[in-house]
PDB file of C-alpha atoms and ligand atoms in Angstrom:
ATOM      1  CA  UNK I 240     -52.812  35.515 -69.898  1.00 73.00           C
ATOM      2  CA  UNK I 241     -54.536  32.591 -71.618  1.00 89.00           C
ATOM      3  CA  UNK I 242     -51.144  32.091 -74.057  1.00 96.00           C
ATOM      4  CA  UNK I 243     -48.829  32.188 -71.932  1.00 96.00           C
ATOM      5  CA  UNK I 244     -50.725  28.925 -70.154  1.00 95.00           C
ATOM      6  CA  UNK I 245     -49.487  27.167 -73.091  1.00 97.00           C
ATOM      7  CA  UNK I 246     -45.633  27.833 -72.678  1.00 98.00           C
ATOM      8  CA  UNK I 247     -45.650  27.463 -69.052  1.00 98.00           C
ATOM      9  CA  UNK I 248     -46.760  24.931 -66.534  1.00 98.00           C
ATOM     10  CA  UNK I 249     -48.620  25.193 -62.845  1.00 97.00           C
ATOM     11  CA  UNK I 250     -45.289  25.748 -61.695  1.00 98.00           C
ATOM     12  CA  UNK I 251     -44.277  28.638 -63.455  1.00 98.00           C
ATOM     13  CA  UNK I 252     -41.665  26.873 -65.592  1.00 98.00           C
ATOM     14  CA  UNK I 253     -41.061  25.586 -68.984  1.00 98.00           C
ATOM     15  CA  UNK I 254     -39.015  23.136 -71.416  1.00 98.00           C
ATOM     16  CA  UNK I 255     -39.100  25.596 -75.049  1.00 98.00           C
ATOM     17  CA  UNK I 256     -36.891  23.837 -77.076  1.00 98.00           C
ATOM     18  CA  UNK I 257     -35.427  25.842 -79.925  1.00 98.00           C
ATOM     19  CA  UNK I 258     -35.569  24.960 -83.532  1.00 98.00           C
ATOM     20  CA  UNK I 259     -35.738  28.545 -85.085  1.00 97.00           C
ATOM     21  CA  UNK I 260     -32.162  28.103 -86.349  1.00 95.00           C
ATOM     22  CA  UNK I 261     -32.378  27.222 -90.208  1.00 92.00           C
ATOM     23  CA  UNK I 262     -33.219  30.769 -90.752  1.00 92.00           C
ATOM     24  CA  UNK I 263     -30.037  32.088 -90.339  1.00 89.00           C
ATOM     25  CA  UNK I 264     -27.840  29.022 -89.296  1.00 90.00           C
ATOM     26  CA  UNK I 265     -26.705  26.044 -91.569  1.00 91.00           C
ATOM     27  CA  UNK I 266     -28.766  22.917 -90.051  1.00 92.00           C
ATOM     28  CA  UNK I 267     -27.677  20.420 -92.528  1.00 93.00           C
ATOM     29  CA  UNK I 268     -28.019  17.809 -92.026  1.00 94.00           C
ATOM     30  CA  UNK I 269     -28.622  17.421 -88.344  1.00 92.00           C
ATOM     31  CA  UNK I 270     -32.300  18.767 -89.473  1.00 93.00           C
ATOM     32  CA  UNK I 271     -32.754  16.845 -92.279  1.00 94.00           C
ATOM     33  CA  UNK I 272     -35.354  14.475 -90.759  1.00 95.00           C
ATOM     34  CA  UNK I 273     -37.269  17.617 -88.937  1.00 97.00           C
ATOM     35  CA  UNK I 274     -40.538  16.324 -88.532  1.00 98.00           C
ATOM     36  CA  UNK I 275     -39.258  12.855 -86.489  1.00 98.00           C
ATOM     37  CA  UNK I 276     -36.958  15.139 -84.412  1.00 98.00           C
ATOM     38  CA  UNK I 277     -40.342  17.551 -83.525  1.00 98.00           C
ATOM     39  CA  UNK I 278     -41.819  14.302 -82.309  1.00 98.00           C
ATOM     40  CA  UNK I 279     -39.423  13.022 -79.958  1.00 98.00           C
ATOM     41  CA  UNK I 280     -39.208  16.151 -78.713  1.00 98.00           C
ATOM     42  CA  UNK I 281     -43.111  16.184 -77.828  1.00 98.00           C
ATOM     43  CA  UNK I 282     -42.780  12.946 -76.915  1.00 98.00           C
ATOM     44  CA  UNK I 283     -39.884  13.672 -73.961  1.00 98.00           C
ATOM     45  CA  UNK I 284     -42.318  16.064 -72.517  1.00 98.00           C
ATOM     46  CA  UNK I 285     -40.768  19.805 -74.025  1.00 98.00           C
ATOM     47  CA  UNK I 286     -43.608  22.512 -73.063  1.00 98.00           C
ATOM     48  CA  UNK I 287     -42.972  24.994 -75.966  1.00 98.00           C
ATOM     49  CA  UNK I 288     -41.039  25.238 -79.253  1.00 98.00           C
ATOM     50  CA  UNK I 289     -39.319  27.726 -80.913  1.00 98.00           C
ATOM     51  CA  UNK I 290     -39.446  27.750 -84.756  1.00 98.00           C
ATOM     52  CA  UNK I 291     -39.559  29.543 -87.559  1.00 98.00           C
ATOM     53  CA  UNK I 292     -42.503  30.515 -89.976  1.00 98.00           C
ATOM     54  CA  UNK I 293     -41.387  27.334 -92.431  1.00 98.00           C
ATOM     55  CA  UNK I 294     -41.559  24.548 -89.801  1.00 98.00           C
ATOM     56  CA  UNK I 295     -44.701  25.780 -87.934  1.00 98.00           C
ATOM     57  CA  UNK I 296     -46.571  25.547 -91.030  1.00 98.00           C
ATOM     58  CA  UNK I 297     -45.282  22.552 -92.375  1.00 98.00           C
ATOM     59  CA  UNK I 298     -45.456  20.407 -88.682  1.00 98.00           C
ATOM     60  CA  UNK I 299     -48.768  22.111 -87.325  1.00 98.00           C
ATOM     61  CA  UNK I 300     -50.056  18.462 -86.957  1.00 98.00           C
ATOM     62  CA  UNK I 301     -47.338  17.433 -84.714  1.00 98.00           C
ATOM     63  CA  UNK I 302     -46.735  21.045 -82.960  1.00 98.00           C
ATOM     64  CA  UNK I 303     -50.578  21.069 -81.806  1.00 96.00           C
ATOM     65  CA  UNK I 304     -49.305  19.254 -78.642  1.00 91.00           C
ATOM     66  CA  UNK I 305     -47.089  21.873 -77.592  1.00 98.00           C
ATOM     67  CA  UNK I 306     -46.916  25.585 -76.967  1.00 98.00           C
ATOM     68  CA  UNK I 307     -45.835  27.271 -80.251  1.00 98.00           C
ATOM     69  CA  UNK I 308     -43.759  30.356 -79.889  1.00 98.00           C
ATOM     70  CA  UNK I 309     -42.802  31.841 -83.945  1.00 98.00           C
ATOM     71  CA  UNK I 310     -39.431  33.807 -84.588  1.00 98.00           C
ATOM     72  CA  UNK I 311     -40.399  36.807 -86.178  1.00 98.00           C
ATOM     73  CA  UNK I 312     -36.979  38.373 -87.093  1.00 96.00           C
ATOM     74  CA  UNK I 313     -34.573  37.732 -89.114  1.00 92.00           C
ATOM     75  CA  UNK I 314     -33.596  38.772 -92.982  1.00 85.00           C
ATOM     76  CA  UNK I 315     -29.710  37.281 -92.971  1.00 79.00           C
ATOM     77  CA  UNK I 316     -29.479  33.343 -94.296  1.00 82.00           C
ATOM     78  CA  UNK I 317     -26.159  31.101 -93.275  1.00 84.00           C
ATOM     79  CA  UNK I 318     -24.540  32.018 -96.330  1.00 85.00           C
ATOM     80  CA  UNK I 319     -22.336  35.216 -95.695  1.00 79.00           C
ATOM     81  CA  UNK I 320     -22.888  38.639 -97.329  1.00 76.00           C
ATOM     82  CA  UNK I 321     -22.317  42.079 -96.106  1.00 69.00           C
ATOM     83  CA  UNK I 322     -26.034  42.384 -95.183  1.00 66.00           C
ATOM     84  CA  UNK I 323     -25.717  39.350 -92.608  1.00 67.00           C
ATOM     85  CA  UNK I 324     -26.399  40.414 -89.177  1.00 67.00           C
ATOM     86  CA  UNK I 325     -28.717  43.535 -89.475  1.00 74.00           C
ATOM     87  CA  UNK I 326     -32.105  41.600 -88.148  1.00 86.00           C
ATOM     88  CA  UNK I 327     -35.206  43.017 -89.685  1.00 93.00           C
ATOM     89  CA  UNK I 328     -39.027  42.129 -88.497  1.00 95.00           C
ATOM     90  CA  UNK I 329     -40.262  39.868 -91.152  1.00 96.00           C
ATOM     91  CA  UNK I 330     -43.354  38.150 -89.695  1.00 98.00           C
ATOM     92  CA  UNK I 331     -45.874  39.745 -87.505  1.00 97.00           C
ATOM     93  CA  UNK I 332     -48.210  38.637 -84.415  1.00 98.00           C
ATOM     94  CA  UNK I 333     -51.051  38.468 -87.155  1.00 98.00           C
ATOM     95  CA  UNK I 334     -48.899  36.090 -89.065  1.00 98.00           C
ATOM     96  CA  UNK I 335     -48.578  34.265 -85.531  1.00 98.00           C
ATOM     97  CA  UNK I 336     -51.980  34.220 -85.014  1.00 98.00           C
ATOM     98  CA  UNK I 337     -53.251  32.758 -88.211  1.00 97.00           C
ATOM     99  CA  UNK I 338     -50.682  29.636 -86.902  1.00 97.00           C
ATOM    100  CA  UNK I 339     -51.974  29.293 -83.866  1.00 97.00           C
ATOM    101  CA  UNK I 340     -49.022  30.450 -82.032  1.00 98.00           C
ATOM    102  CA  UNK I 341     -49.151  31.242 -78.183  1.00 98.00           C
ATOM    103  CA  UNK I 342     -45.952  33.362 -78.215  1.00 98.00           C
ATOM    104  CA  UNK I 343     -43.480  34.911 -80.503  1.00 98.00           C
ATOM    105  CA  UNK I 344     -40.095  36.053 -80.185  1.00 98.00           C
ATOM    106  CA  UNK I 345     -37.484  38.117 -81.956  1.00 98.00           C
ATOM    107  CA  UNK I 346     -33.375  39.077 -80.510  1.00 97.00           C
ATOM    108  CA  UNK I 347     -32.382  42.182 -78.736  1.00 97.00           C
ATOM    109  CA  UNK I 348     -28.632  42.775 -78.831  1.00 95.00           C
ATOM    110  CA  UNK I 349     -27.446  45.583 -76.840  1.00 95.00           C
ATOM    111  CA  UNK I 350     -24.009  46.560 -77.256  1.00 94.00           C
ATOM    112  CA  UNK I 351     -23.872  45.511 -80.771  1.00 94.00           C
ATOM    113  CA  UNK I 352     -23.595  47.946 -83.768  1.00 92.00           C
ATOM    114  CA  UNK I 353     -27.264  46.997 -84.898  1.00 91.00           C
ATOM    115  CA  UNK I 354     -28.713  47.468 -81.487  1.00 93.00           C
ATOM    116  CA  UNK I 355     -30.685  50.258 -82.528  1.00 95.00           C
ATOM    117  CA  UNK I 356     -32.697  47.903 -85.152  1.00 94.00           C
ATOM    118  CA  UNK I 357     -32.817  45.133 -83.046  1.00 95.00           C
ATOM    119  CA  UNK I 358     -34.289  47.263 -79.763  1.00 97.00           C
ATOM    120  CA  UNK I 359     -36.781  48.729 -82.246  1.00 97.00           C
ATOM    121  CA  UNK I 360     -37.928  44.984 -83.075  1.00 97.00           C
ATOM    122  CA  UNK I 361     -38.564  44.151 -79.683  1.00 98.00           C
ATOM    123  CA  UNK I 362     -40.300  47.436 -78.899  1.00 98.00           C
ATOM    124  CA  UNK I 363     -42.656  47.279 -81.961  1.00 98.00           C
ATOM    125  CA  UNK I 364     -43.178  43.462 -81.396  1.00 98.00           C
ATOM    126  CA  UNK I 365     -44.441  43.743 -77.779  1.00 98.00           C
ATOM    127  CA  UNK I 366     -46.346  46.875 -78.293  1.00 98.00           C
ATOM    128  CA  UNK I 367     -48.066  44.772 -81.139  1.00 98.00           C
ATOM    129  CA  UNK I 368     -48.284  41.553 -78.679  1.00 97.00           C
ATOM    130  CA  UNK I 369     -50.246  43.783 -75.875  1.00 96.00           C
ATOM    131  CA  UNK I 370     -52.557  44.829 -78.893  1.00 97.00           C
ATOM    132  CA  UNK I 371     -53.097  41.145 -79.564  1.00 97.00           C
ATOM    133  CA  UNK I 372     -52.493  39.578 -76.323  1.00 96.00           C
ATOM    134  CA  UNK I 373     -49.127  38.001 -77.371  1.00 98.00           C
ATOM    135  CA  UNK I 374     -46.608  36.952 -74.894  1.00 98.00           C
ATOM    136  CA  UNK I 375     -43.065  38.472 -76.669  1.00 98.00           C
ATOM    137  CA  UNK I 376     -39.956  36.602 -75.711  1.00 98.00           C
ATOM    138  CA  UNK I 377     -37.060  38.496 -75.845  1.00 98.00           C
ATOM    139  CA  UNK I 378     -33.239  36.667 -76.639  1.00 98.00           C
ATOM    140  CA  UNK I 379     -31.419  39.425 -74.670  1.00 98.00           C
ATOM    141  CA  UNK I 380     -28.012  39.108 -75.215  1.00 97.00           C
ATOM    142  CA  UNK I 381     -25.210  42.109 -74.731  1.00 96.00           C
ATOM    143  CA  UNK I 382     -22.994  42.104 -77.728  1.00 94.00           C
ATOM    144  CA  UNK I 383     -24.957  39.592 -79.765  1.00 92.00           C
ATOM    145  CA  UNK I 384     -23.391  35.991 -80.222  1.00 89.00           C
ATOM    146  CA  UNK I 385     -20.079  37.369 -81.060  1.00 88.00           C
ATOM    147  CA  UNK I 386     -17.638  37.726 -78.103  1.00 89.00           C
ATOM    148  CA  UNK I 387     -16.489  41.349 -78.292  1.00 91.00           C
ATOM    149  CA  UNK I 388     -19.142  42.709 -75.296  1.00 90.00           C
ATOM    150  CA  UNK I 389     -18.371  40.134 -72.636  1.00 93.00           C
ATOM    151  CA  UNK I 390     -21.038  38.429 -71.101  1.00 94.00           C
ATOM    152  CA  UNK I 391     -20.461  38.998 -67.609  1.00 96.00           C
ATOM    153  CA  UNK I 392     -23.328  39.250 -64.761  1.00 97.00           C
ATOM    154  CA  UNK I 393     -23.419  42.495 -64.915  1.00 97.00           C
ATOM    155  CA  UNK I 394     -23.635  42.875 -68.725  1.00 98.00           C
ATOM    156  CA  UNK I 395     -26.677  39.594 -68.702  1.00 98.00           C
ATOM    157  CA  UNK I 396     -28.232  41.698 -66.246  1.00 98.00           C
ATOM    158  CA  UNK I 397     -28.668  45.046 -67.840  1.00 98.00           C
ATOM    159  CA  UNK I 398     -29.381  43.639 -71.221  1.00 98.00           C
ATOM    160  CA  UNK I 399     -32.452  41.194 -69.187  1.00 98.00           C
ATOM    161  CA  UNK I 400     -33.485  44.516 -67.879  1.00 98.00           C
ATOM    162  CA  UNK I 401     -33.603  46.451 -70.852  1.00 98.00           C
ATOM    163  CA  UNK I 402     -35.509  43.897 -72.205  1.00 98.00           C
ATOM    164  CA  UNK I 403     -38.506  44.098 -69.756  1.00 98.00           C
ATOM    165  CA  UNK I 404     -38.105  47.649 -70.342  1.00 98.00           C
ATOM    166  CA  UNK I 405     -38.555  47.650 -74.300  1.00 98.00           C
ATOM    167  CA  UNK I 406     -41.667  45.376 -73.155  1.00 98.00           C
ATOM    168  CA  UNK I 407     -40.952  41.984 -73.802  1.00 98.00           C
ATOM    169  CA  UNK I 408     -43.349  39.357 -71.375  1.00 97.00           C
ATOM    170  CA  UNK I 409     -40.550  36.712 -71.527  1.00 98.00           C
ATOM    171  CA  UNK I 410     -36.956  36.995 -71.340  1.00 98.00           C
ATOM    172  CA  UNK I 411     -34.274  34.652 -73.255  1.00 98.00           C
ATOM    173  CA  UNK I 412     -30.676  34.898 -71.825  1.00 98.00           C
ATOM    174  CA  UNK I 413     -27.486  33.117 -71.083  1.00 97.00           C
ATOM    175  CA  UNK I 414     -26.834  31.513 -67.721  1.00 97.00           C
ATOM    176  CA  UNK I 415     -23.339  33.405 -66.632  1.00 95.00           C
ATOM    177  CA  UNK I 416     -21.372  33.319 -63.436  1.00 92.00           C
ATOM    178  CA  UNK I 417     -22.850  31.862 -60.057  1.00 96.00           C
ATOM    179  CA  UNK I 418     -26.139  30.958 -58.797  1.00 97.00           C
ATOM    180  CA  UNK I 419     -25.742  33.567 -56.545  1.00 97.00           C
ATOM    181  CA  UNK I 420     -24.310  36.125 -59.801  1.00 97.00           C
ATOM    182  CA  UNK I 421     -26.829  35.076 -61.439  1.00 98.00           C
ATOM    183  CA  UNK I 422     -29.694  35.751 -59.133  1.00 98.00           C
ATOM    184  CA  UNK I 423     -29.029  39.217 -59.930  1.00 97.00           C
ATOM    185  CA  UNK I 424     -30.106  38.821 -63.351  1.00 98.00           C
ATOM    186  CA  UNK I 425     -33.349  37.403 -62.433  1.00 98.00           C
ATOM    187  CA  UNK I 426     -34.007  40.405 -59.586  1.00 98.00           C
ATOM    188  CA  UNK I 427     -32.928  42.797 -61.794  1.00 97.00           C
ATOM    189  CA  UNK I 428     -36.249  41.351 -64.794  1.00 98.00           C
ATOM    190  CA  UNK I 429     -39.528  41.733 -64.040  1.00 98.00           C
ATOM    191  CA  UNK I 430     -40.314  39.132 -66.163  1.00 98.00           C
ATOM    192  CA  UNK I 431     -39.469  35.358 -66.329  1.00 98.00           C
ATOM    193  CA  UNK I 432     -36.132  34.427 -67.578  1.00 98.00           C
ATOM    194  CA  UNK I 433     -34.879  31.555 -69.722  1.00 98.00           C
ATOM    195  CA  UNK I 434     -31.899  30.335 -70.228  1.00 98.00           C
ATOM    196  CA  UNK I 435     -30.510  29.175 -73.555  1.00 96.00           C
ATOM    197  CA  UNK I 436     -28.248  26.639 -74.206  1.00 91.00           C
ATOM    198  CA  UNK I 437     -25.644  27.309 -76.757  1.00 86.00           C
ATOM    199  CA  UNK I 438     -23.553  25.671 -79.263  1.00 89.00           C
ATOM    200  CA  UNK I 439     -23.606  21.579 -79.168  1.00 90.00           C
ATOM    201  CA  UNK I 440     -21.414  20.172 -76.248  1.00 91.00           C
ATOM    202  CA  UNK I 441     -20.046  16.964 -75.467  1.00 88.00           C
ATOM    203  CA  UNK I 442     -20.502  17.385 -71.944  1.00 90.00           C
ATOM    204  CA  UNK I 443     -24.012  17.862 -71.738  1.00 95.00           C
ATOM    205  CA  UNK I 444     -23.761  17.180 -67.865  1.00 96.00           C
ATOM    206  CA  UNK I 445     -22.032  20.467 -67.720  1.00 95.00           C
ATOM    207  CA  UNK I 446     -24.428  22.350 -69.363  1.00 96.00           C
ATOM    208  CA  UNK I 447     -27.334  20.481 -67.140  1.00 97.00           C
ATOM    209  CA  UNK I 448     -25.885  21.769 -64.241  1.00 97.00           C
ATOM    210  CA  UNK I 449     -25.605  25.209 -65.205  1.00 97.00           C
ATOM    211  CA  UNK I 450     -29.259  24.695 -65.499  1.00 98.00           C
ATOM    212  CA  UNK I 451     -29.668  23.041 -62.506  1.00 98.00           C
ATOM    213  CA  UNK I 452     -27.748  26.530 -60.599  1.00 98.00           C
ATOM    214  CA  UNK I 453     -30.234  28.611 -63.189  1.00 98.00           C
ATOM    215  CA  UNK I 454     -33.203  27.231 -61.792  1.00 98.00           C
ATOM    216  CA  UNK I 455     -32.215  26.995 -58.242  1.00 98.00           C
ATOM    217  CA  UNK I 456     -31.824  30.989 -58.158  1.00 98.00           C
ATOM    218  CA  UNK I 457     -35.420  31.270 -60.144  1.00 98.00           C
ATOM    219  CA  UNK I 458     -35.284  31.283 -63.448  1.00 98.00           C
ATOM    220  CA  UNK I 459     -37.986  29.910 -65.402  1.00 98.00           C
ATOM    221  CA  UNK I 460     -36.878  27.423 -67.142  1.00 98.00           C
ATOM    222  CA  UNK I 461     -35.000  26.767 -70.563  1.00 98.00           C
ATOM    223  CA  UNK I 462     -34.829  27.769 -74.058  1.00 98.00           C
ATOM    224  CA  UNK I 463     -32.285  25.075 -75.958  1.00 98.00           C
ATOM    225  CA  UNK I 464     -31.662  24.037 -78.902  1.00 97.00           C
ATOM    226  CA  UNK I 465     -28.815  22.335 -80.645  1.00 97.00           C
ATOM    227  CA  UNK I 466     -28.370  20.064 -77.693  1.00 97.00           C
ATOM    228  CA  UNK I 467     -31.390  18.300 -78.283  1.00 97.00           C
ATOM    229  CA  UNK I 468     -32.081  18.634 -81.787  1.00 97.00           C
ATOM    230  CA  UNK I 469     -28.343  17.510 -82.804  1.00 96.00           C
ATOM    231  CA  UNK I 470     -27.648  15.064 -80.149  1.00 96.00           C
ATOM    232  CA  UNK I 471     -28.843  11.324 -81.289  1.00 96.00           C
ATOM    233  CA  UNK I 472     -31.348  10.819 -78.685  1.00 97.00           C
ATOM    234  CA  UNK I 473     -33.495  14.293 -78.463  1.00 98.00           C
ATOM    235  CA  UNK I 474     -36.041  12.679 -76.738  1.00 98.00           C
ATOM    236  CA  UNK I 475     -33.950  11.867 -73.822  1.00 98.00           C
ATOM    237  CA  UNK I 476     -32.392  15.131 -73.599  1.00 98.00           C
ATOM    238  CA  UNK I 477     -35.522  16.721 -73.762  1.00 98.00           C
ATOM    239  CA  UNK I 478     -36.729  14.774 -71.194  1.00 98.00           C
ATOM    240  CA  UNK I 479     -33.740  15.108 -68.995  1.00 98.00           C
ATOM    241  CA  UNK I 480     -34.475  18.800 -69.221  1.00 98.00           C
ATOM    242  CA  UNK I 481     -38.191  18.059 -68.077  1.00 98.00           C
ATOM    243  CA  UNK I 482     -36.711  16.708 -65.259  1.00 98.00           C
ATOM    244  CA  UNK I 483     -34.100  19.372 -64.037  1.00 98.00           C
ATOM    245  CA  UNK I 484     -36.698  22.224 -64.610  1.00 98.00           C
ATOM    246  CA  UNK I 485     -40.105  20.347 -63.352  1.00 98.00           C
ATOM    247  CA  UNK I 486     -38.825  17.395 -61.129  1.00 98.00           C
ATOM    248  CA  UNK I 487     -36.572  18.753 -58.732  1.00 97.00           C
ATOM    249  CA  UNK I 488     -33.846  16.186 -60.181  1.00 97.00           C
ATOM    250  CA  UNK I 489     -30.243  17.095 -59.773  1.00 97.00           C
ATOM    251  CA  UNK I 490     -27.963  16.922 -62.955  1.00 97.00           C
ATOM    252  CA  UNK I 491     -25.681  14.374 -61.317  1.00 97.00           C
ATOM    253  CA  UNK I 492     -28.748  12.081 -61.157  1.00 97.00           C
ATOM    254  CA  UNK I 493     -28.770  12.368 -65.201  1.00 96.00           C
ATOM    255  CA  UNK I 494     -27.035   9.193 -66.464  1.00 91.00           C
ATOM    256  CA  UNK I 495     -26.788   7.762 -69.777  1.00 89.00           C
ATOM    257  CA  UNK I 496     -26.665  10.759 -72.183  1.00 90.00           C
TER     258      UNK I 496
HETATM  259  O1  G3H X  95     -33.073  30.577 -80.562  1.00 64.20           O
HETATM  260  C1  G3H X  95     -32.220  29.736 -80.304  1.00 64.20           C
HETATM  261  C2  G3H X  95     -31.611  29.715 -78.985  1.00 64.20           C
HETATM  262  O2  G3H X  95     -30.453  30.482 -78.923  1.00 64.20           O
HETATM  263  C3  G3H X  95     -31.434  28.414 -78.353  1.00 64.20           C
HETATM  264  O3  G3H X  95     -30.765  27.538 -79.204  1.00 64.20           O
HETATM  265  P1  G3H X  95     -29.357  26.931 -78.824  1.00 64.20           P
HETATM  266  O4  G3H X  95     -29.556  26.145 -77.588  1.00 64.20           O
HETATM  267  O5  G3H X  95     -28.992  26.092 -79.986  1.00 64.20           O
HETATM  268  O6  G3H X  95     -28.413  28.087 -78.607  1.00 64.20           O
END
């Protein structure tokens, strides 16, 4: 499919960086100077990102040179109410479309107690991406991102599957357990699998060598966010993952960040 060209290279991998956070997630003020950060993030080489309906419209000029993927769900804000947490659809792939968007994307939490709403978003989604030709990315994670369904192999790998079974073309998950574990996960989906990164870290060389095991057992490259856009130098990061995910280089061969 002529989209998903856009999101991934030759080599059947790709750099998304995330940035679809300031929906639901307080970003000040590590986003305050958005449009700079979306630059040095094109400029280190990232493949795709991953934004919301706000920053794709505002930053079309500089997100022309990459693969635009649009979060579609949503409908909670990072100010707490009893609502918070039940995701509704609130753009569509014609909303995608009229901003150029190659992909969009939307969460599927099995295991949580809004499963049901969030499986339906990722079933109507993709059934409306095959009607358009719309790659659907999928963030398949079992219990959510709270901690009461652990994420073990097993649980990664049945929520991965049940997202290539709702339909999605593209599936987001964590990296859990071994290379070996997790080569499971990526058997077990049809489709190609991304890993996300997860809350900031100061050991960024540990999370580039989970990536480095993610890759080695086939996945397809990485999804991340708040490790590039938060740390001081995204472009470096970003282009550190351009190298663990394109360039054969090893994580211990990552110095300086
Ligand atoms: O959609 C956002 C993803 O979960 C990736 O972002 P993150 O690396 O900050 O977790």
């Amino acid at each position: 499919m002529r989209r998903l060209g856009k999101i991934f290279r030759e080599d059947g991998r790709t750099v998304i960086v995330a940035m679809d956070h300031g929906m639901g997630m307080n970003v000040n003020p590590a986003l305050d100077r958005t449009g700079e950060i979306l630059e040095a993030i094109v400029a280190g080489g990232a493949d795709a990102v991953l934004t919301t309906y706000g920053i794709a419209s505002k930053y079309a000029d500089i997100l022309r040179h990459v693969g635009l993927i649009l979060r579609c769900d949503g409908g909670y804000s990072a100010i707490p109410s009893a609502a918070n947490g039940h995701p509704r659809m609130l753009f569509s792939v014609e909303d995608a479309l009229r901003l150029g968007a190659d992909a969009v994307a939307c969460n599927g939490f099995p295991g949580t107690p809004t499963e049901q709403d969030c499986m339906k978003n990722v079933a109507e989604l993709s059934a409306q991406g095959r009607a358009w030709g719309m790659p659907v990315m999928a963030e398949m994670l079992p219990g959510g991102f709270g901690n009461e369904v652990p994420k073990t192999v097993e649980n990664v790998r049945l929520a991965a599957r049940t997202g290539c079974e709702y339909g999605a073309s593209i599936i987001k998950t964590t990296f859990t357990g071994t290379p070996e574990e997790f080569r499971g996960v990526i058997e077990a989906s049809y489709q190609p699998v991304v890993v996300l990164g997860g809350e900031k870290t100061s050991q960024l060389s540990d999370l580039f060598v989970c990536i480095e095991q993610a890759i080695s057992v086939g996945a397809a490259g990485v999804a991340i966010g708040r490790n590039v856009w938060k740390h001081p130098e995204p472009e470096a990061v970003t282009r550190a993952l351009v190298d663990l995910v394109h360039n054969g280089k090893r994580a211990a061969d990552i110095q300086g960040l």
